[in-house]
PDB file of C-alpha atoms in Angstrom:
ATOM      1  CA  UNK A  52      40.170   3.729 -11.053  1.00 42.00           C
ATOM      2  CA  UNK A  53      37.037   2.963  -9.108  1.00 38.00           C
ATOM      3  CA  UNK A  54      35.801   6.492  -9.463  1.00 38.00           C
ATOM      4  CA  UNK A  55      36.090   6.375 -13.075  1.00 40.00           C
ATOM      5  CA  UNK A  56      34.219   3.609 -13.171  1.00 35.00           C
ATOM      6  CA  UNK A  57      31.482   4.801 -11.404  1.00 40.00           C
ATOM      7  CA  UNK A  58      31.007   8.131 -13.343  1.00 39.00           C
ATOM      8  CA  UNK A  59      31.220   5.797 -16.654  1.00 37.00           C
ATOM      9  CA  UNK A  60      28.095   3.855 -15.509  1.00 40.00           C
ATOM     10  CA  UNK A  61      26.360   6.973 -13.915  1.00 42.00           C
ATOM     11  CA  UNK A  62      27.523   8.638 -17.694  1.00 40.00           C
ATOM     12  CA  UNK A  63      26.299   5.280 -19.667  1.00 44.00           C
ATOM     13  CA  UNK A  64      23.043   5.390 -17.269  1.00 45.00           C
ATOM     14  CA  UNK A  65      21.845   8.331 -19.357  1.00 47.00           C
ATOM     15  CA  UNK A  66      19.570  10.665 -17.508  1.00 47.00           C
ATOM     16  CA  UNK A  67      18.200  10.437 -14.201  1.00 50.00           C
ATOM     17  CA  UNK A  68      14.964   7.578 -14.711  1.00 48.00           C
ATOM     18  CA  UNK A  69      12.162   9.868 -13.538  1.00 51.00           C
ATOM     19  CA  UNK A  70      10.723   8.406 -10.167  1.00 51.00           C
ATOM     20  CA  UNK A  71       7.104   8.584 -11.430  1.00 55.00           C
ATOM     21  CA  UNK A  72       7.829   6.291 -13.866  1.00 63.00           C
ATOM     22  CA  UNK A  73       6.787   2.388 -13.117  1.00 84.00           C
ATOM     23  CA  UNK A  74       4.435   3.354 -10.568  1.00 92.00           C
ATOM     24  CA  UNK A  75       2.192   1.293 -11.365  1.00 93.00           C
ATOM     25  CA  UNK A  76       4.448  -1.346 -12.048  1.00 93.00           C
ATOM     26  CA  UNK A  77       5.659  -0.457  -8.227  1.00 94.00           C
ATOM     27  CA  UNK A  78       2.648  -1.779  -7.069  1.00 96.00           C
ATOM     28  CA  UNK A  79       1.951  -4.756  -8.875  1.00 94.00           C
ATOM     29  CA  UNK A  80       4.976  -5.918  -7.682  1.00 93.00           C
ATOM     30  CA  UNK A  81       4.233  -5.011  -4.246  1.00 95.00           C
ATOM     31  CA  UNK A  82       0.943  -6.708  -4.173  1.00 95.00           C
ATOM     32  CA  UNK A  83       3.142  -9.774  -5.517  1.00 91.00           C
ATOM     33  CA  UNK A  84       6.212 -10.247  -3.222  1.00 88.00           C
ATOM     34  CA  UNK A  85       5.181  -7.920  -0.087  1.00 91.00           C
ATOM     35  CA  UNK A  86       1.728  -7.645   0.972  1.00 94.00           C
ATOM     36  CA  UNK A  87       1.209 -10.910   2.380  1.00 91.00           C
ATOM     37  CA  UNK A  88       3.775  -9.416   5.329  1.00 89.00           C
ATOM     38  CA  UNK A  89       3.374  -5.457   5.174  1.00 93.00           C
ATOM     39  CA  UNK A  90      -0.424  -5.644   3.798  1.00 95.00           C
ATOM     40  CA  UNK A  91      -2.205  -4.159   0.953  1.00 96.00           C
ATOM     41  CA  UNK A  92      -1.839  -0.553   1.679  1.00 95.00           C
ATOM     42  CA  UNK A  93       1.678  -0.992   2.996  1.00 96.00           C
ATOM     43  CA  UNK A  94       0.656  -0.829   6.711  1.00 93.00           C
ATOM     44  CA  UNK A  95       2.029  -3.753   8.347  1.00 81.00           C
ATOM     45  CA  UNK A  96      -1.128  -5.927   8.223  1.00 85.00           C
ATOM     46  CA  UNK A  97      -0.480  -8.529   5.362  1.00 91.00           C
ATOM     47  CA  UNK A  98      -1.880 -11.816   6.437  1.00 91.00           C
ATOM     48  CA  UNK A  99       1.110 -13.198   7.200  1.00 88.00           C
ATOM     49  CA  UNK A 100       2.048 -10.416   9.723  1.00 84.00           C
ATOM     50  CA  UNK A 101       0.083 -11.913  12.723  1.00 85.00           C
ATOM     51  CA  UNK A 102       1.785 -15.015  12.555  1.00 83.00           C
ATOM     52  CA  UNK A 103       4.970 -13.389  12.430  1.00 81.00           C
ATOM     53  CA  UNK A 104       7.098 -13.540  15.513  1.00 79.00           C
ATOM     54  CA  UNK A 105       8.275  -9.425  15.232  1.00 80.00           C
ATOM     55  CA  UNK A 106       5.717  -7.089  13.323  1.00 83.00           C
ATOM     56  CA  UNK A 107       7.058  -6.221   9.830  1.00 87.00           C
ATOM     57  CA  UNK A 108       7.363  -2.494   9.788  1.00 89.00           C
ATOM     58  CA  UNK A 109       4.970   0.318   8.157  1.00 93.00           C
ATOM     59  CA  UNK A 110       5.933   0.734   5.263  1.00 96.00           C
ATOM     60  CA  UNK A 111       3.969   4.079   4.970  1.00 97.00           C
ATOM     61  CA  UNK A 112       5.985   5.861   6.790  1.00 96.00           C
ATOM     62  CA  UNK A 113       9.794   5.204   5.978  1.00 96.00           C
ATOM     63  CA  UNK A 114      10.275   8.850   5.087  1.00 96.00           C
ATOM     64  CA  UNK A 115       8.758   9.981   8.407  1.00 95.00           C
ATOM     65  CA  UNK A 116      11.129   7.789  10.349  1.00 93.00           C
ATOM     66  CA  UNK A 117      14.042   9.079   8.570  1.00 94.00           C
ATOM     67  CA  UNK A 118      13.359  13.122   9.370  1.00 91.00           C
ATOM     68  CA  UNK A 119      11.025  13.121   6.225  1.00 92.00           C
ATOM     69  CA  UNK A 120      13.765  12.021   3.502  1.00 92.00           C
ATOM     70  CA  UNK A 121      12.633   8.773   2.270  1.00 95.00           C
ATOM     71  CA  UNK A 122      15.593   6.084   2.066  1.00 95.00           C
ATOM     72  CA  UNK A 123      16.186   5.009  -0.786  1.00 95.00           C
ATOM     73  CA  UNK A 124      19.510   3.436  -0.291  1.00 94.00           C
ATOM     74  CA  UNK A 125      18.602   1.811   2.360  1.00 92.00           C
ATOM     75  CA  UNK A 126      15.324   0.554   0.484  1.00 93.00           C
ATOM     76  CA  UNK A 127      16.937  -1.110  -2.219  1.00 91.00           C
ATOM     77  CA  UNK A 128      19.654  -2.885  -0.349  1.00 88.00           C
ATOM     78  CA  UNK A 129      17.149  -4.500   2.097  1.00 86.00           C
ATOM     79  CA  UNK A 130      14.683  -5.557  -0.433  1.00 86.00           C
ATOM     80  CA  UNK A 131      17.456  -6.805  -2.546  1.00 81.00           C
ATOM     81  CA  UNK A 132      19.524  -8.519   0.211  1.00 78.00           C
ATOM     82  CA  UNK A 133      22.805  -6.425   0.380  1.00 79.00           C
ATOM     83  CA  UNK A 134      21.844  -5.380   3.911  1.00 77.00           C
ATOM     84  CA  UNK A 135      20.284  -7.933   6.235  1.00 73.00           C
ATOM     85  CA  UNK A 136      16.983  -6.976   8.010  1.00 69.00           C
ATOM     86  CA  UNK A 137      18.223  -7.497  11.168  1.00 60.00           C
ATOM     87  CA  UNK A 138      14.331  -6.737  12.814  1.00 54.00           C
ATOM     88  CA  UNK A 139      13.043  -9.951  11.001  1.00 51.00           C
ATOM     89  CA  UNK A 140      16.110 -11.685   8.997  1.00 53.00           C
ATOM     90  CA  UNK A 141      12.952 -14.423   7.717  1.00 53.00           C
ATOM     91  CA  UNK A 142      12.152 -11.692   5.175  1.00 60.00           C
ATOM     92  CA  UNK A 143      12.734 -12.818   1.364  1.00 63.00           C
ATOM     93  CA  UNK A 144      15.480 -11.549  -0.307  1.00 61.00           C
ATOM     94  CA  UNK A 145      14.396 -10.637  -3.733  1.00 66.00           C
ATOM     95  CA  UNK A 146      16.850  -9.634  -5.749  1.00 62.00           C
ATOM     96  CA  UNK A 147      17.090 -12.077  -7.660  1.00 67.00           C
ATOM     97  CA  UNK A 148      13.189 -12.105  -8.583  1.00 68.00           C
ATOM     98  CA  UNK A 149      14.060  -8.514  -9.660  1.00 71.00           C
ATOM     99  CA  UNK A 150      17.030  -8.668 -11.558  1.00 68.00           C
ATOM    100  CA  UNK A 151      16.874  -8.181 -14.865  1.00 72.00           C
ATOM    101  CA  UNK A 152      19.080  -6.592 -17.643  1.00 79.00           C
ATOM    102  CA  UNK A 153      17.436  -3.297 -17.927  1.00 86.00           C
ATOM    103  CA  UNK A 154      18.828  -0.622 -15.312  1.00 88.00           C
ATOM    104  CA  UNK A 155      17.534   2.726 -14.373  1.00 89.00           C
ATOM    105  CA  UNK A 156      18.863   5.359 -12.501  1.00 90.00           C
ATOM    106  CA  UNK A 157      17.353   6.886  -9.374  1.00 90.00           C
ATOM    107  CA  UNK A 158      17.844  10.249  -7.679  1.00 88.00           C
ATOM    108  CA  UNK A 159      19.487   9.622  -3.950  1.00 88.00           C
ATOM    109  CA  UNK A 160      18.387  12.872  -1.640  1.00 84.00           C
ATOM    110  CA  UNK A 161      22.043  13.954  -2.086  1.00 87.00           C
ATOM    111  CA  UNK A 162      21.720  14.356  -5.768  1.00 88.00           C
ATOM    112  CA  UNK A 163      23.797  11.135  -6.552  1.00 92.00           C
ATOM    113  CA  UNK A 164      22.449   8.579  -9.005  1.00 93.00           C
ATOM    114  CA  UNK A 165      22.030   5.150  -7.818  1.00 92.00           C
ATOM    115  CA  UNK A 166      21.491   2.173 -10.682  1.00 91.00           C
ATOM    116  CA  UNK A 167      19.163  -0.563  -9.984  1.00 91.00           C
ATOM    117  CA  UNK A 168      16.716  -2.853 -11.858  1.00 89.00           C
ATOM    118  CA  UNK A 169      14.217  -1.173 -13.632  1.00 91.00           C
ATOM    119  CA  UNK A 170      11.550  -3.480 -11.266  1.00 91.00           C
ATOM    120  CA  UNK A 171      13.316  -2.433  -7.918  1.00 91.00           C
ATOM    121  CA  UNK A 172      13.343   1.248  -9.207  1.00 93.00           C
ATOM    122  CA  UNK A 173       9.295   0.588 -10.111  1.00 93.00           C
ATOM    123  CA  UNK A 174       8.839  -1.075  -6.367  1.00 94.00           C
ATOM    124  CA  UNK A 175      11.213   2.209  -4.383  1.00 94.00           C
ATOM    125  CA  UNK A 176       9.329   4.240  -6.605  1.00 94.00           C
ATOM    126  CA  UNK A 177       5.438   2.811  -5.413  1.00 96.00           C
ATOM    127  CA  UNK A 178       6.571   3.078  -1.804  1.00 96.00           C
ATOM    128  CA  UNK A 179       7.712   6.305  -2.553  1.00 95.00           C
ATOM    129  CA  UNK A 180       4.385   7.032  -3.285  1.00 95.00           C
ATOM    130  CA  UNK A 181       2.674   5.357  -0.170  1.00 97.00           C
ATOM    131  CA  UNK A 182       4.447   7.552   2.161  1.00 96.00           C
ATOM    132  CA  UNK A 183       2.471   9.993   4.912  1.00 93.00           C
ATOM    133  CA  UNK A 184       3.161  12.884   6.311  1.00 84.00           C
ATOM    134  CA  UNK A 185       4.927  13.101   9.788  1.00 75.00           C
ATOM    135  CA  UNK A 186       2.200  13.184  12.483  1.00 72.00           C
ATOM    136  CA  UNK A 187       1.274  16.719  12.984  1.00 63.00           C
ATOM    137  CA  UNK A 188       2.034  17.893   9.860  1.00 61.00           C
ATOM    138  CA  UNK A 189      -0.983  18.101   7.282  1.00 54.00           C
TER     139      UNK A 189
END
């Protein structure tokens, strides 16, 4: 039953929402709810981060800590509160800032569609886009 279920909403989704959309949606967002803990460009040096007890990560290189895949998954369920950040559990949870009752589907690495808001696909897909290469790669 569950399976059926979850083809019928990956079916109803329609077609894969194509991660360049929303970018710059993404960052507005981003400059909105995050940089005043991961900074402007997504480097760890928001105002706030000094002040904070434990550095909040890079963000610019999520895909680089995770043998160049970028996380997706794991993205969206800590910046949506379904998995704690256990590094820093003071960070907002703000899912509820972005839900909102149009969904889109995103691509997972394994080819599986994930639904989320159509802001927290926008956000996943600016960090996406703010990711560098592994060092020593060009």
């Amino acid at each position: 039953m569950m399976m059926r279920l979850a083809v019928t909403l990956a079916i109803a989704a329609g077609p894969v929402w194509a991660q360049g959309n929303g970018l710059e949606e993404g960052r507005d967002l981003f400059l909105y709810f995050c940089a005043e803990c991961h900074g402007k460009d997504a480097a760890s040096q928001g105002p706030m981060a000094e002040m904070m007890a434990l550095q909040p990560p890079d963000l610019t290189h999520l895909a680089a800590r995770n043998n160049g895949a970028f996380p997706i998954e794991a993205v969206a369920k800590q910046i949506d509160g379904r998995q704690p950040v256990a590094a820093h559990g003071d960070m907002p949870m703000f899912g509820p800032s972005l839900d909102e009752d149009q969904f889109v589907t995103l691509a997972l690495p394994s080819g599986q569609p994930m639904m989320v808001s159509r802001s927290l696909g926008s956000l996943i897909t600016y960090l996406q886009s703010v990711q560098n290469p592994p060092e020593g790669t060009d």
